[in-house]
C-alpha cells in the first residue's frame, strides 16, 4: 500500500482555518522520523516546529546522572515544541522518535509569526498546550504513586491511542528507561499482563489482545488524560481517526 502524505493528517493543521493554513503551507516540509531519532535536546535553540502525522515522539526530562524519564508522548494530535510560541525559544525537554513515521516541520519563526496574528492557530496551540500540561502533570503523579504494572498499562494505552497499527516495536529496556524503573520490574509486569491474556510480547513487539481488560488494570491517570484529549478533539470539531480502533488483535 502506498503511503499518503498530507500535512492535515496532523489534527492541529487540519483544524486551522483554510486561509491561515494556506499561509503556512508553502513552509511545511515533509520529513522522515526514524525510530530513536533525537529531534532536539533540552535547552537547545529551536529552529523548527514538528507536526507528526504518522510518527510518535517521547518528551524526556534528563537528569544529571544521565537518566532520561518520559514526561509525555506526542502523536498526530500535537506539535513539538510549545516553547516556540510560549516566548522562550529553547526546548523544555528532549524529544525522541518512539514510533517511526513521518511528519512536517515548520520554521520556528513562521510558526511564531502566525501565532502572533491571533487567529485560529493561536487558539489551537494554546488549547493543545493545556492538554499537554495535563498529560505531563498526570504522568509525574503516576510515576510517583502507582505500581509499575499500572504505569505500564498507562504507557501502553497512551501509545496505542497514537499509533496506526496493532503493535509497537519496543524493548522492555527502553520502556524501563521511559518510566524510570528497573528493567526487571517491567519484565515482571509485562509477564503478568501477558499471562492474563491482555498483551503479547515477542522479539521486541507488543500487541494489545484485550484492550478493555487492559483498561481495568490501569490507574485513574490514563482516564484523566484520555478525557482531556477527548475534550480537546471535541473542541477541534473534526473527525478523529487514530490507532485506537485497531488496538485489539487476535
Short mmCIF file of C-alpha atoms in Angstrom, two decimals:
data_model
loop_
_atom_site.label_atom_id
_atom_site.label_comp_id
_atom_site.label_asym_id
_atom_site.label_seq_id
_atom_site.Cartn_x
_atom_site.Cartn_y
_atom_site.Cartn_z
CA UNK A 1 0.00 0.00 0.00
CA UNK A 2 1.31 3.43 -0.95
CA UNK A 3 1.54 5.79 1.99
CA UNK A 4 -0.31 9.07 1.57
CA UNK A 5 1.42 12.21 2.82
CA UNK A 6 -0.75 15.15 3.79
CA UNK A 7 0.04 17.75 6.47
CA UNK A 8 -3.62 17.69 7.50
CA UNK A 9 -3.10 14.22 8.87
CA UNK A 10 -1.95 16.25 11.85
CA UNK A 11 -5.06 17.37 13.71
CA UNK A 12 -3.80 20.82 14.64
CA UNK A 13 -3.06 21.62 11.00
CA UNK A 14 -6.35 20.06 9.90
CA UNK A 15 -8.31 22.27 12.29
CA UNK A 16 -6.79 25.55 11.06
CA UNK A 17 -8.90 27.95 9.05
CA UNK A 18 -8.21 27.50 5.35
CA UNK A 19 -6.81 30.99 4.83
CA UNK A 20 -4.35 30.61 7.71
CA UNK A 21 -3.30 27.13 6.67
CA UNK A 22 -2.58 28.35 3.15
CA UNK A 23 -0.21 30.98 4.59
CA UNK A 24 1.98 28.40 6.27
CA UNK A 25 1.55 25.53 3.79
CA UNK A 26 4.43 26.63 1.50
CA UNK A 27 6.77 26.46 4.51
CA UNK A 28 5.78 22.96 5.63
CA UNK A 29 8.41 20.35 4.80
CA UNK A 30 7.74 16.61 4.87
CA UNK A 31 10.36 14.80 6.97
CA UNK A 32 11.05 11.19 7.82
CA UNK A 33 11.12 10.46 11.54
CA UNK A 34 13.09 7.23 12.09
CA UNK A 35 12.94 5.27 15.34
CA UNK A 36 15.08 6.76 18.16
CA UNK A 37 15.93 9.92 16.20
CA UNK A 38 16.55 12.88 18.51
CA UNK A 39 14.64 15.89 17.20
CA UNK A 40 16.17 18.25 19.74
CA UNK A 41 17.86 18.28 23.14
CA UNK A 42 16.71 20.07 26.27
CA UNK A 43 17.58 23.81 26.21
CA UNK A 44 18.53 23.58 22.52
CA UNK A 45 17.61 26.59 20.39
CA UNK A 46 14.63 25.54 18.26
CA UNK A 47 14.88 26.06 14.53
CA UNK A 48 11.72 24.12 13.63
CA UNK A 49 8.37 23.05 15.00
CA UNK A 50 7.42 19.45 14.19
CA UNK A 51 3.89 18.28 13.40
CA UNK A 52 3.84 14.45 13.46
CA UNK A 53 1.46 12.70 11.09
CA UNK A 54 2.30 9.00 11.42
CA UNK A 55 5.18 9.13 13.94
CA UNK A 56 5.04 9.49 17.71
CA UNK A 57 7.61 11.20 19.91
CA UNK A 58 8.57 10.96 23.56
CA UNK A 59 9.26 14.08 25.57
CA UNK A 60 12.03 13.30 28.04
CA UNK A 61 13.32 15.06 31.13
CA UNK A 62 17.07 14.49 31.53
CA UNK A 63 18.71 14.32 34.94
CA UNK A 64 22.31 15.00 35.98
CA UNK A 65 23.10 11.29 36.32
CA UNK A 66 22.31 10.78 32.63
CA UNK A 67 18.89 9.18 33.18
CA UNK A 68 16.05 10.42 30.98
CA UNK A 69 12.43 9.90 32.02
CA UNK A 70 9.42 10.31 29.73
CA UNK A 71 7.00 13.05 30.76
CA UNK A 72 4.65 12.95 27.74
CA UNK A 73 4.04 11.33 24.37
CA UNK A 74 3.02 13.30 21.28
CA UNK A 75 1.45 11.96 18.11
CA UNK A 76 -0.53 13.47 15.27
CA UNK A 77 -2.69 15.37 17.75
CA UNK A 78 0.12 17.74 18.61
CA UNK A 79 3.24 19.74 17.90
CA UNK A 80 6.85 19.79 19.08
CA UNK A 81 7.83 22.12 20.80
CA UNK A 82 5.40 24.51 22.52
CA UNK A 83 8.30 26.69 23.69
CA UNK A 84 8.38 28.33 20.26
CA UNK A 85 5.12 30.18 20.78
CA UNK A 86 5.35 30.50 24.57
CA UNK A 87 8.00 33.20 24.39
CA UNK A 88 11.07 31.08 25.11
CA UNK A 89 12.70 29.64 22.01
CA UNK A 90 14.64 26.87 23.75
CA UNK A 91 13.38 23.32 24.20
CA UNK A 92 11.82 22.45 27.54
CA UNK A 93 12.56 18.76 27.09
CA UNK A 94 14.40 16.33 24.87
CA UNK A 95 12.29 14.85 22.06
CA UNK A 96 12.99 11.44 20.52
CA UNK A 97 11.01 9.43 18.00
CA UNK A 98 9.33 6.48 19.64
CA UNK A 99 7.31 5.13 16.70
CA UNK A 100 8.86 5.65 13.26
CA UNK A 101 6.86 7.51 10.67
CA UNK A 102 6.62 10.93 9.10
CA UNK A 103 5.70 14.45 9.96
CA UNK A 104 6.07 18.02 8.77
CA UNK A 105 8.43 20.63 10.08
CA UNK A 106 7.81 24.35 10.01
CA UNK A 107 10.44 27.04 10.63
CA UNK A 108 10.06 28.31 14.16
CA UNK A 109 9.89 31.92 13.03
CA UNK A 110 6.98 31.15 10.68
CA UNK A 111 5.03 29.43 13.46
CA UNK A 112 5.67 32.32 15.85
CA UNK A 113 4.60 34.89 13.24
CA UNK A 114 1.35 33.06 12.59
CA UNK A 115 0.73 32.58 16.30
CA UNK A 116 1.23 36.29 16.96
CA UNK A 117 -1.51 37.14 14.45
CA UNK A 118 -4.04 35.78 16.92
CA UNK A 119 -6.01 33.61 14.51
CA UNK A 120 -7.23 30.04 14.75
CA UNK A 121 -3.73 28.61 15.12
CA UNK A 122 -3.12 30.62 18.27
CA UNK A 123 -6.29 29.26 19.84
CA UNK A 124 -5.49 25.70 18.76
CA UNK A 125 -1.95 25.81 20.11
CA UNK A 126 -2.99 27.26 23.46
CA UNK A 127 -5.74 24.65 23.77
CA UNK A 128 -3.28 21.90 22.91
CA UNK A 129 -0.78 23.21 25.45
CA UNK A 130 -3.36 22.75 28.21
CA UNK A 131 -3.81 19.13 27.13
CA UNK A 132 -0.05 18.57 27.11
CA UNK A 133 0.40 20.11 30.57
CA UNK A 134 -2.30 17.86 31.99
CA UNK A 135 -0.58 14.81 30.49
CA UNK A 136 2.76 15.88 31.97
CA UNK A 137 1.28 16.54 35.40
CA UNK A 138 -0.60 13.24 35.48
CA UNK A 139 2.47 11.33 34.30
CA UNK A 140 4.50 12.83 37.14
CA UNK A 141 1.87 11.86 39.70
CA UNK A 142 1.52 8.36 38.24
CA UNK A 143 5.27 7.69 38.29
CA UNK A 144 5.39 8.75 41.92
CA UNK A 145 2.34 6.99 43.36
CA UNK A 146 1.26 4.00 41.25
CA UNK A 147 2.58 0.49 40.73
CA UNK A 148 4.85 -0.44 37.84
CA UNK A 149 2.06 -2.56 36.37
CA UNK A 150 -0.32 0.41 36.41
CA UNK A 151 2.34 2.67 34.90
CA UNK A 152 3.00 0.15 32.15
CA UNK A 153 -0.72 -0.12 31.37
CA UNK A 154 -1.00 3.67 31.19
CA UNK A 155 2.06 3.89 28.97
CA UNK A 156 0.79 1.21 26.60
CA UNK A 157 -2.68 2.72 26.29
CA UNK A 158 -1.41 6.24 25.68
CA UNK A 159 0.94 4.99 22.98
CA UNK A 160 -1.59 2.74 21.29
CA UNK A 161 -4.00 5.67 21.17
CA UNK A 162 -1.50 7.40 18.90
CA UNK A 163 -0.16 4.67 16.60
CA UNK A 164 -1.64 3.40 13.35
CA UNK A 165 -1.05 -0.30 13.80
CA UNK A 166 -1.88 -3.07 16.23
CA UNK A 167 1.65 -3.44 17.57
CA UNK A 168 4.53 -1.43 18.98
CA UNK A 169 8.20 -2.09 18.28
CA UNK A 170 9.55 -1.51 21.76
CA UNK A 171 12.03 -3.31 24.03
CA UNK A 172 11.44 -3.76 27.72
CA UNK A 173 14.72 -1.98 28.38
CA UNK A 174 13.52 1.11 26.54
CA UNK A 175 10.18 1.05 28.36
CA UNK A 176 12.01 0.83 31.69
CA UNK A 177 14.09 3.86 30.70
CA UNK A 178 10.97 5.78 29.71
CA UNK A 179 9.27 5.07 33.03
CA UNK A 180 12.42 5.43 35.10
CA UNK A 181 12.12 1.99 36.72
CA UNK A 182 14.23 -1.17 36.79
CA UNK A 183 14.04 -3.40 33.71
CA UNK A 184 13.29 -6.38 35.96
CA UNK A 185 10.18 -4.59 37.18
CA UNK A 186 8.96 -4.06 33.62
CA UNK A 187 9.71 -7.69 32.76
CA UNK A 188 7.65 -8.87 35.72
CA UNK A 189 4.73 -6.52 34.95
CA UNK A 190 4.73 -7.40 31.24
CA UNK A 191 4.82 -11.13 32.06
CA UNK A 192 1.77 -10.75 34.29
CA UNK A 193 -0.17 -8.84 31.62
CA UNK A 194 0.76 -11.49 29.08
CA UNK A 195 -0.25 -14.33 31.42
CA UNK A 196 -3.62 -12.61 31.91
CA UNK A 197 -4.09 -12.53 28.13
CA UNK A 198 -4.04 -8.74 27.88
CA UNK A 199 -0.93 -8.33 25.73
CA UNK A 200 1.53 -10.41 23.76
CA UNK A 201 5.23 -9.62 23.73
CA UNK A 202 7.66 -11.28 21.35
CA UNK A 203 11.02 -10.14 19.97
CA UNK A 204 10.54 -6.51 20.84
CA UNK A 205 6.96 -6.25 19.54
CA UNK A 206 3.99 -5.62 21.83
CA UNK A 207 0.38 -6.24 20.83
CA UNK A 208 -2.75 -5.48 22.82
CA UNK A 209 -5.00 -8.53 22.82
CA UNK A 210 -7.66 -7.29 25.22
CA UNK A 211 -7.94 -3.53 25.43
CA UNK A 212 -10.99 -3.43 27.76
CA UNK A 213 -9.14 -5.79 30.06
CA UNK A 214 -6.04 -3.61 29.97
CA UNK A 215 -8.17 -0.59 30.88
CA UNK A 216 -9.38 -2.39 34.00
CA UNK A 217 -5.76 -2.77 35.16
CA UNK A 218 -4.73 0.85 34.59
CA UNK A 219 -4.84 3.57 37.23
CA UNK A 220 -7.04 6.67 37.03
CA UNK A 221 -4.23 8.65 35.39
CA UNK A 222 -5.00 7.24 31.96
CA UNK A 223 -8.67 8.19 32.24
CA UNK A 224 -7.78 11.75 33.24
CA UNK A 225 -5.52 12.19 30.20
CA UNK A 226 -7.96 10.45 27.85
CA UNK A 227 -10.92 12.58 28.92
CA UNK A 228 -8.89 15.75 28.45
CA UNK A 229 -7.84 14.52 24.98
CA UNK A 230 -11.48 13.83 24.12
CA UNK A 231 -12.43 17.36 25.15
CA UNK A 232 -9.58 18.68 23.03
CA UNK A 233 -10.73 16.78 19.94
CA UNK A 234 -14.29 17.86 20.57
CA UNK A 235 -13.09 21.47 20.55
CA UNK A 236 -11.31 20.85 17.24
CA UNK A 237 -14.64 19.76 15.76
CA UNK A 238 -13.05 17.41 13.22
CA UNK A 239 -13.30 13.61 12.96
CA UNK A 240 -10.56 11.73 14.76
CA UNK A 241 -9.04 8.59 13.27
CA UNK A 242 -6.23 7.04 15.30
CA UNK A 243 -4.95 3.60 16.01
CA UNK A 244 -7.41 3.36 18.92
CA UNK A 245 -9.98 1.50 16.78
CA UNK A 246 -7.38 -1.02 15.68
CA UNK A 247 -5.88 -1.90 19.00
CA UNK A 248 -7.33 -5.32 19.71
CA UNK A 249 -5.91 -8.11 17.61
CA UNK A 250 -6.44 -11.83 17.79
#
